[in-house]
Short mmCIF file of C-alpha atoms and ligand atoms in Angstrom, two decimals:
data_model
loop_
_atom_site.label_atom_id
_atom_site.label_comp_id
_atom_site.label_asym_id
_atom_site.label_seq_id
_atom_site.Cartn_x
_atom_site.Cartn_y
_atom_site.Cartn_z
CA MET A 950 -1.54 -33.34 -0.81
CA HIS A 951 -3.08 -30.36 0.97
CA THR A 952 -6.82 -30.68 1.60
CA PRO A 953 -8.49 -27.34 2.31
CA PRO A 954 -11.19 -27.18 5.04
CA GLU A 955 -14.82 -27.54 3.90
CA LYS A 956 -16.16 -24.40 2.22
CA SER A 957 -19.15 -24.16 4.59
CA PHE A 958 -16.79 -24.40 7.58
CA MET A 959 -14.59 -21.61 6.19
CA LEU A 960 -17.58 -19.37 5.48
CA THR A 961 -18.92 -19.83 9.02
CA GLU A 962 -15.49 -19.22 10.54
CA ILE A 963 -14.84 -16.15 8.40
CA ALA A 964 -18.15 -14.66 9.59
CA ARG A 965 -17.36 -15.48 13.23
CA LEU A 966 -13.74 -14.26 13.16
CA ARG A 967 -14.68 -11.09 11.30
CA GLY A 968 -17.27 -10.24 13.96
CA GLU A 969 -15.12 -11.17 16.97
CA GLY A 970 -12.06 -9.37 15.65
CA ASN A 971 -13.97 -6.29 14.40
CA ALA A 972 -12.49 -6.91 10.96
CA ILE A 973 -13.51 -5.67 7.54
CA ILE A 974 -12.74 -7.55 4.33
CA LEU A 975 -11.97 -5.36 1.31
CA ALA A 976 -11.49 -6.97 -2.10
CA HIS A 977 -10.30 -5.56 -5.41
CA ASN A 978 -12.53 -6.03 -8.47
CA TYR A 979 -10.07 -8.55 -9.97
CA GLN A 980 -10.22 -10.96 -7.02
CA LEU A 981 -11.63 -14.48 -7.43
CA PRO A 982 -15.46 -14.65 -7.22
CA GLU A 983 -15.26 -16.64 -3.95
CA VAL A 984 -13.21 -13.84 -2.40
CA GLN A 985 -15.42 -11.02 -3.67
CA ALA A 986 -18.43 -12.95 -2.32
CA VAL A 987 -17.12 -12.82 1.30
CA ALA A 988 -15.91 -9.23 1.08
CA ASP A 989 -17.73 -6.47 2.94
CA LEU A 990 -16.79 -4.07 0.17
CA THR A 991 -15.27 -4.42 -3.29
CA GLY A 992 -13.83 -1.70 -5.48
CA ASP A 993 -11.03 -0.25 -7.55
CA SER A 994 -7.78 1.06 -6.06
CA LEU A 995 -9.29 4.47 -5.32
CA GLY A 996 -12.41 2.97 -3.75
CA LEU A 997 -10.35 0.62 -1.57
CA ALA A 998 -8.12 3.49 -0.40
CA ARG A 999 -11.16 5.58 0.50
CA GLN A 1000 -12.85 2.68 2.30
CA ALA A 1001 -9.66 1.97 4.26
CA ALA A 1002 -9.41 5.62 5.23
CA GLU A 1003 -13.01 5.70 6.47
CA THR A 1004 -13.48 2.39 8.26
CA ASP A 1005 -13.87 2.05 12.02
CA ALA A 1006 -12.81 -1.62 11.91
CA GLU A 1007 -9.75 -2.58 13.92
CA VAL A 1008 -8.51 -5.07 11.34
CA ILE A 1009 -8.52 -4.57 7.57
CA VAL A 1010 -8.12 -7.72 5.47
CA LEU A 1011 -7.08 -6.40 2.08
CA CYS A 1012 -7.66 -8.96 -0.69
CA GLY A 1013 -5.65 -7.60 -3.56
CA VAL A 1014 -1.96 -6.96 -4.09
CA GLU A 1015 0.67 -5.63 -1.73
CA PHE A 1016 0.56 -1.96 -2.71
CA MET A 1017 -3.15 -1.89 -1.87
CA ALA A 1018 -2.48 -3.25 1.63
CA GLU A 1019 0.40 -0.81 2.05
CA THR A 1020 -1.87 2.08 1.07
CA ALA A 1021 -4.38 0.95 3.70
CA ALA A 1022 -1.59 0.62 6.31
CA ILE A 1023 -0.31 4.12 5.49
CA LEU A 1024 -3.79 5.62 5.78
CA CYS A 1025 -4.65 3.70 8.97
CA PRO A 1026 -1.47 3.48 11.07
CA ASP A 1027 -3.47 2.47 14.16
CA ARG A 1028 -5.16 -0.56 12.53
CA ARG A 1029 -3.87 -3.99 11.70
CA VAL A 1030 -3.79 -4.44 7.93
CA LEU A 1031 -3.59 -8.01 6.70
CA LEU A 1032 -2.66 -9.20 3.20
CA PRO A 1033 -3.87 -12.83 2.98
CA GLU A 1034 -1.12 -13.89 0.55
CA LEU A 1035 2.31 -12.44 1.09
CA HIS A 1036 3.46 -13.05 -2.46
CA ALA A 1037 0.65 -11.10 -4.07
CA GLY A 1038 2.77 -8.33 -5.59
CA CYS A 1039 2.36 -5.98 -8.53
CA PRO A 1040 5.22 -6.30 -11.06
CA MET A 1041 4.66 -2.71 -12.22
CA ALA A 1042 5.14 -1.40 -8.67
CA ASP A 1043 8.65 -2.90 -8.70
CA MET A 1044 9.65 -1.13 -11.92
CA ILE A 1045 10.76 2.01 -10.08
CA THR A 1046 12.57 2.60 -6.78
CA ALA A 1047 12.71 5.56 -4.41
CA ASP A 1048 16.35 6.05 -5.47
CA ASP A 1049 15.23 6.38 -9.10
CA VAL A 1050 12.85 9.20 -8.08
CA ARG A 1051 15.49 10.88 -5.89
CA GLU A 1052 17.97 10.79 -8.78
CA ALA A 1053 15.39 12.30 -11.15
CA LYS A 1054 14.74 15.10 -8.62
CA GLU A 1055 18.45 15.75 -8.19
CA LYS A 1056 18.80 16.18 -11.94
CA THR A 1057 15.67 18.40 -12.18
CA PRO A 1058 14.92 19.90 -8.73
CA GLU A 1059 11.66 21.54 -9.92
CA LEU A 1060 10.24 18.15 -11.02
CA TYR A 1061 6.65 17.50 -9.81
CA VAL A 1062 6.30 13.78 -9.19
CA VAL A 1063 2.89 12.18 -9.82
CA THR A 1064 2.90 8.57 -8.71
CA TYR A 1065 0.34 5.94 -9.60
CA VAL A 1066 -0.75 4.07 -6.46
CA ASN A 1067 0.61 0.89 -8.08
CA SER A 1068 3.95 1.69 -6.47
CA THR A 1069 5.83 0.94 -3.27
CA ALA A 1070 5.38 2.99 -0.09
CA GLU A 1071 9.00 4.17 -0.47
CA VAL A 1072 8.28 5.63 -3.91
CA LYS A 1073 5.08 7.30 -2.66
CA ALA A 1074 7.12 8.84 0.17
CA VAL A 1075 9.31 10.76 -2.28
CA SER A 1076 6.41 11.81 -4.52
CA ASP A 1077 4.37 15.03 -4.59
CA VAL A 1078 1.00 13.41 -5.19
CA CYS A 1079 -0.49 9.99 -5.92
CA CYS A 1080 -3.16 9.09 -8.41
CA THR A 1081 -5.19 6.04 -9.44
CA SER A 1082 -6.57 5.08 -12.82
CA ALA A 1083 -9.86 6.70 -11.73
CA ASN A 1084 -8.42 10.17 -11.05
CA ALA A 1085 -5.13 10.42 -13.03
CA VAL A 1086 -6.68 12.95 -15.44
CA GLU A 1087 -7.95 15.14 -12.58
CA ILE A 1088 -4.62 14.96 -10.74
CA LEU A 1089 -2.66 15.89 -13.87
CA THR A 1090 -5.04 18.79 -14.54
CA LYS A 1091 -4.10 20.20 -11.14
CA ALA A 1092 -0.33 19.72 -11.58
CA PRO A 1093 1.53 23.05 -11.54
CA ALA A 1094 1.68 24.23 -15.16
CA ASP A 1095 5.13 25.81 -14.72
CA ARG A 1096 6.87 22.65 -13.53
CA PRO A 1097 7.91 19.55 -15.48
CA VAL A 1098 6.07 16.43 -14.34
CA LEU A 1099 7.49 12.96 -13.81
CA PHE A 1100 4.63 10.49 -14.10
CA CYS A 1101 5.55 7.08 -12.70
CA PRO A 1102 5.65 4.14 -12.90
CA ASP A 1103 3.03 3.47 -15.64
CA ARG A 1104 3.97 5.02 -18.99
CA HIS A 1105 0.66 4.02 -20.58
CA LEU A 1106 -1.59 5.55 -17.94
CA GLY A 1107 0.62 8.67 -17.88
CA GLU A 1108 0.54 9.11 -21.64
CA TRP A 1109 -3.22 8.57 -21.92
CA ALA A 1110 -4.03 10.88 -18.98
CA ALA A 1111 -1.69 13.63 -20.22
CA LEU A 1112 -3.39 13.58 -23.64
CA GLN A 1113 -6.81 13.81 -21.98
CA VAL A 1114 -5.80 17.08 -20.32
CA GLY A 1115 -4.48 18.50 -23.57
CA ARG A 1116 -0.78 18.17 -22.75
CA THR A 1117 1.24 17.42 -25.85
CA ASP A 1118 4.87 17.71 -24.81
CA ILE A 1119 5.08 14.14 -23.54
CA GLY A 1120 8.17 11.96 -23.65
CA LEU A 1121 9.80 9.01 -22.01
CA TYR A 1122 12.11 9.68 -19.05
CA PRO A 1123 14.92 10.78 -19.18
CA GLY A 1124 14.36 13.79 -21.38
CA LYS A 1125 13.19 17.36 -21.34
CA ALA A 1126 9.48 16.93 -22.08
CA ASP A 1127 6.93 18.72 -19.88
CA ILE A 1128 5.44 15.35 -18.96
CA ARG A 1129 8.16 12.70 -18.49
CA LEU A 1130 6.92 9.14 -18.40
CA TRP A 1131 8.74 6.54 -16.37
CA PRO A 1132 9.00 3.52 -18.69
CA GLY A 1133 7.09 1.08 -16.42
CA PHE A 1134 3.99 -0.83 -17.46
CA CYS A 1135 1.57 -3.51 -16.35
CA PRO A 1136 2.62 -6.78 -18.02
CA THR A 1137 -1.01 -7.98 -18.11
CA HIS A 1138 -2.45 -4.91 -19.83
CA HIS A 1139 0.61 -4.33 -22.03
CA ARG A 1140 -0.05 -7.72 -23.65
CA LEU A 1141 -3.35 -6.57 -25.19
CA THR A 1142 -2.77 -5.47 -28.79
CA LEU A 1143 -4.82 -3.64 -31.38
CA GLU A 1144 -4.85 -6.89 -33.35
CA ASP A 1145 -6.51 -8.70 -30.40
CA LEU A 1146 -9.18 -6.00 -30.24
CA ARG A 1147 -9.83 -6.15 -33.97
CA ARG A 1148 -10.26 -9.92 -33.79
CA VAL A 1149 -12.82 -9.82 -30.98
CA LYS A 1150 -14.59 -6.81 -32.48
CA LYS A 1151 -14.99 -8.76 -35.73
CA ALA A 1152 -16.71 -11.54 -33.78
CA HIS A 1153 -18.95 -9.04 -31.92
CA PRO A 1154 -19.34 -5.99 -34.18
CA GLU A 1155 -22.12 -4.40 -32.11
CA ALA A 1156 -20.20 -4.58 -28.84
CA LYS A 1157 -18.90 -1.48 -27.04
CA VAL A 1158 -15.21 -1.71 -26.16
CA MET A 1159 -14.11 -0.82 -22.62
CA VAL A 1160 -10.40 -0.80 -21.80
CA HIS A 1161 -8.27 0.05 -18.80
CA PRO A 1162 -5.86 3.01 -19.16
CA GLU A 1163 -2.94 0.69 -18.33
CA CYS A 1164 -3.35 -0.59 -21.93
CA ARG A 1165 -1.18 0.75 -24.77
CA LEU A 1166 -2.25 4.11 -26.14
CA GLU A 1167 -3.38 2.74 -29.51
CA VAL A 1168 -5.62 0.28 -27.68
CA CYS A 1169 -7.11 3.06 -25.50
CA GLU A 1170 -7.66 5.25 -28.54
CA SER A 1171 -9.58 2.56 -30.40
CA ALA A 1172 -11.94 1.85 -27.45
CA ASP A 1173 -15.36 3.36 -26.79
CA VAL A 1174 -14.38 4.07 -23.21
CA THR A 1175 -11.10 4.00 -21.28
CA THR A 1176 -11.75 3.78 -17.57
CA SER A 1177 -10.84 2.27 -14.20
CA THR A 1178 -12.30 -1.07 -13.08
CA SER A 1179 -15.07 0.75 -11.19
CA GLY A 1180 -15.79 2.87 -14.25
CA MET A 1181 -16.29 -0.40 -16.13
CA LEU A 1182 -18.88 -1.46 -13.60
CA THR A 1183 -21.02 1.64 -14.19
CA TYR A 1184 -20.55 2.13 -17.95
CA PRO A 1185 -22.96 -0.67 -19.07
CA ALA A 1186 -25.76 1.10 -17.17
CA GLU A 1187 -25.02 4.38 -18.98
CA VAL A 1188 -25.42 3.08 -22.54
CA GLU A 1189 -28.09 1.14 -24.36
CA ALA A 1190 -25.68 -1.43 -25.79
CA THR A 1191 -26.16 -5.01 -24.62
CA GLU A 1192 -22.73 -6.37 -25.64
CA PHE A 1193 -19.34 -5.32 -24.31
CA ILE A 1194 -15.73 -6.24 -24.99
CA VAL A 1195 -13.73 -6.05 -21.78
CA GLY A 1196 -10.07 -4.99 -22.15
CA THR A 1197 -8.73 -5.59 -18.68
CA GLU A 1198 -7.84 -8.41 -16.31
CA VAL A 1199 -10.30 -11.30 -16.80
CA GLY A 1200 -11.47 -11.11 -13.17
CA MET A 1201 -13.67 -8.17 -14.18
CA LEU A 1202 -15.95 -10.43 -16.21
CA ASP A 1203 -17.49 -12.02 -13.13
CA PRO A 1204 -18.73 -8.86 -11.34
CA LEU A 1205 -19.90 -7.44 -14.70
CA ARG A 1206 -21.93 -10.56 -15.49
CA ARG A 1207 -23.41 -10.60 -11.99
CA MET A 1208 -24.37 -6.91 -12.15
CA TYR A 1209 -25.81 -7.05 -15.67
CA PRO A 1210 -27.30 -10.51 -16.22
CA ALA A 1211 -29.19 -9.30 -19.30
CA LYS A 1212 -26.03 -8.03 -21.04
CA ASN A 1213 -23.14 -9.96 -22.62
CA PHE A 1214 -19.47 -9.46 -21.81
CA TYR A 1215 -16.58 -10.84 -23.90
CA PRO A 1216 -12.92 -10.79 -22.83
CA ALA A 1217 -10.65 -8.88 -25.21
CA ALA A 1218 -8.00 -11.59 -24.88
CA ALA A 1219 -8.90 -14.09 -22.13
CA GLU A 1220 -5.73 -16.16 -22.28
CA LYS A 1221 -3.39 -13.16 -22.12
CA MET A 1222 -5.08 -10.95 -19.58
CA VAL A 1223 -4.62 -12.80 -16.32
CA CYS A 1224 -2.81 -11.18 -13.40
CA TRP A 1225 -1.66 -14.18 -11.38
CA ASN A 1226 -0.88 -11.98 -8.41
CA MET A 1227 -4.59 -11.21 -8.18
CA LYS A 1228 -5.45 -14.90 -8.28
CA VAL A 1229 -3.28 -16.28 -5.47
CA THR A 1230 -5.79 -15.23 -2.81
CA ASP A 1231 -8.64 -17.69 -2.39
CA LEU A 1232 -11.25 -18.40 0.27
CA GLU A 1233 -8.77 -20.44 2.28
CA SER A 1234 -6.28 -17.53 2.24
CA VAL A 1235 -8.96 -15.24 3.67
CA TYR A 1236 -9.89 -17.80 6.34
CA ASN A 1237 -6.21 -18.36 7.29
CA SER A 1238 -5.60 -14.62 7.35
CA LEU A 1239 -8.32 -14.09 9.95
CA ALA A 1240 -7.67 -17.28 11.89
CA GLN A 1241 -3.92 -16.79 12.10
CA ASP A 1242 -3.79 -13.00 12.01
CA ARG A 1243 -1.55 -13.02 8.95
CA TYR A 1244 0.21 -11.38 7.09
CA GLN A 1245 0.48 -8.03 8.75
CA ILE A 1246 1.60 -5.20 6.45
CA ALA A 1247 3.18 -2.35 8.38
CA VAL A 1248 4.98 0.64 6.93
CA PRO A 1249 7.70 2.33 9.03
CA ARG A 1250 6.66 5.77 10.22
CA GLU A 1251 9.45 7.63 8.44
CA ILE A 1252 8.12 6.26 5.14
CA ALA A 1253 4.41 6.20 6.03
CA ASP A 1254 4.24 9.88 7.03
CA PRO A 1255 5.51 11.40 3.75
CA ALA A 1256 3.69 8.69 1.70
CA ARG A 1257 0.43 9.61 3.52
CA ARG A 1258 0.88 13.24 2.49
CA ALA A 1259 1.06 12.24 -1.20
CA ILE A 1260 -1.99 9.96 -0.86
CA GLN A 1261 -3.98 12.54 1.13
CA ARG A 1262 -3.24 15.16 -1.51
CA MET A 1263 -4.91 12.81 -3.96
CA LEU A 1264 -7.88 11.98 -1.72
CA SER A 1265 -8.59 15.57 -0.79
CA GLY A 1266 -8.57 16.43 -4.52
P1 LIG B 23 -8.13 0.01 -10.76
O1 LIG B 23 -7.72 1.05 -9.80
O2 LIG B 23 -8.76 0.53 -12.01
O3 LIG B 23 -8.98 -1.02 -10.11
O4 LIG B 23 -6.81 -0.73 -11.28
C1 LIG B 23 -5.91 -1.36 -10.44
C2 LIG B 23 -5.04 -2.25 -11.18
O5 LIG B 23 -4.13 -2.81 -10.61
C3 LIG B 23 -5.28 -2.41 -12.60
O6 LIG B 23 -4.38 -3.31 -13.10
FE1 LIG B 24 -0.25 -4.82 -11.17
FE2 LIG B 24 -1.14 -5.20 -13.64
FE3 LIG B 24 -1.73 -6.98 -11.77
FE4 LIG B 24 -2.87 -4.54 -11.75
S1 LIG B 24 -3.12 -6.15 -13.29
S2 LIG B 24 -1.98 -5.61 -10.00
S3 LIG B 24 -1.16 -3.31 -12.52
S4 LIG B 24 0.32 -6.47 -12.54
#
């Protein structure tokens, strides 16, 4: 049986290796508490992309899933970007390929492609602009009004964001709607139903409901706020409520409880809302990543250059 090194040893080594290698550790809000605790910075997908773009560090250890490390590698081609666990993928990112987008553009050459960052570098490279859950509404507001939009790969985020900007001609791809939604989804968020929310709301009638826009539309519409993981970290400070139902991956509960010890947070469906890809990275993975310089994520230049344009268009707003 594998015995991991002592925790205190790993913490000391992580601090030493990070300093010697001029490395920065970035962790997504869903990461295990032990990983968030050693991170220099934590955040949502947009925050991590911005931090990667701005850092002076030579090595970026990205504790999250592969598309996040790829985004960092695209934005920082001269740095080493490490993903501590190679198999940390995002199932939604694999629900569309670059060939799918090319085919859609061949059929409708004027198509404007808005791609959620939860996608592969290849798909970003054939897209007009990227977005995250934190800025999808803003990005769709700025989409050319005279061109049909393909929003991919998350149908739920696309539908919710399009409705926020007052677009009504929305339909699943293929079709002729102004906003065409690729039929991808996040398996973790898709599992949350209105029935689940009603059950937990019955148990905590005073609680405010926060959900992620990757949830089904009816779930988003019944919530008090639909927002990114970072939006969920600020919302409890903006309202007087002391109880909250959290409709996203269960990893969010830990940072929320740490930030607001006087408030109560309840998972909307604890057993259903686990993204295992976000849980494979632990303290030992971070230690091994720094100690063994693994696993480097590099994106070939011919893909990175056009993908960077789509990401930069998002970052420069
Ligand atoms: P955020 O950008 O809101 O952190 O979401 C990323 C994600 O993968 C949600 O499932
Ligand atoms: Fe992908 Fe969903 Fe996991 Fe986020 S929670 S990384 S969208 S599978």
